Each structure stands twice: as C-alpha cells, then as structure tokens.
XYZ file of C-alpha atoms in Angstrom:
68
model
C -13.283 -1.238 15.934
C -9.661 -0.443 15.181
C -8.661 -0.059 11.578
C -5.300 0.117 9.888
C -5.708 3.863 9.488
C -5.815 4.195 13.289
C -2.160 3.104 13.509
C 0.439 5.670 12.479
C 2.991 2.965 11.579
C 0.692 1.555 8.897
C -0.246 4.993 7.599
C 3.469 5.771 7.278
C 4.053 2.468 5.427
C 1.280 3.361 2.942
C 2.674 6.865 2.466
C 6.165 5.443 1.895
C 4.810 3.155 -0.825
C 2.939 6.001 -2.543
C 6.080 8.157 -2.406
C 8.032 5.278 -3.939
C 5.532 5.112 -6.828
C 5.922 8.837 -7.409
C 9.720 8.737 -7.194
C 9.977 5.816 -9.644
C 7.307 7.321 -11.926
C 5.427 4.015 -12.185
C 1.947 5.513 -12.224
C 0.030 8.721 -12.599
C -3.517 9.554 -11.722
C -5.742 10.459 -14.667
C -9.474 11.076 -15.062
C -11.467 7.933 -15.865
C -12.395 7.724 -19.559
C -16.153 7.316 -20.097
C -15.787 3.998 -21.971
C -13.339 2.392 -19.496
C -14.044 0.150 -16.545
C -12.214 0.819 -13.300
C -10.120 -1.910 -11.703
C -10.232 -1.933 -7.925
C -7.235 -1.790 -5.615
C -6.653 -2.834 -2.038
C -3.894 -2.489 0.528
C -2.161 -5.607 1.871
C -0.245 -5.260 5.133
C 2.502 -7.423 6.571
C 5.012 -7.144 9.402
C 8.634 -7.949 8.622
C 9.853 -10.119 11.523
C 13.460 -10.368 12.780
C 15.365 -13.384 14.074
C 14.215 -12.710 17.634
C 10.561 -12.635 16.478
C 10.333 -8.854 16.820
C 8.773 -6.558 14.248
C 11.488 -4.933 12.120
C 9.176 -2.870 9.940
C 5.663 -2.649 8.570
C 5.236 -3.311 4.864
C 2.279 -2.093 2.823
C 1.522 -3.118 -0.754
C -1.078 -1.802 -3.129
C -2.495 -4.655 -5.219
C -5.073 -4.973 -7.976
C -8.286 -6.833 -7.234
C -7.959 -9.262 -10.122
C -11.228 -10.992 -9.300
C -13.382 -7.921 -10.089
C-alpha cells in the first residue's frame, strides 16, 4: 500500500509548510501540561491544477481535528 510519505513531492510539501510555520513564528512545540487535553492534527493534501489540467504543485495543510 502506497502512502503519502512514499512520495517525495508530498514529503517536500509537508516540510515546506513546517518551515513556513517556523519562519512566521506561528507555533512552537512545548511539553504537554498534565491537566491539558491534546487536540489531534492531520495532514490534508491537494494538487494545484493548471489551465491545461496539469499538476502545478502539491499543497499540504496541517489542520486540527475539531471533531475530537
């Protein structure tokens, strides 16, 4: 079974997004406090398509699992 992590284009898209977070200083990783609940995250992947129906780039987004 192929996964997203088997494709270097998607791995690069995820790394680009994480680098963007670091560059913009929008988050930082901290230890979980004992009295806090952890909110889950997941990656959402999408291809950006050009006028000729070809893939221009791969986009990766990190989103919160709001239903947890």
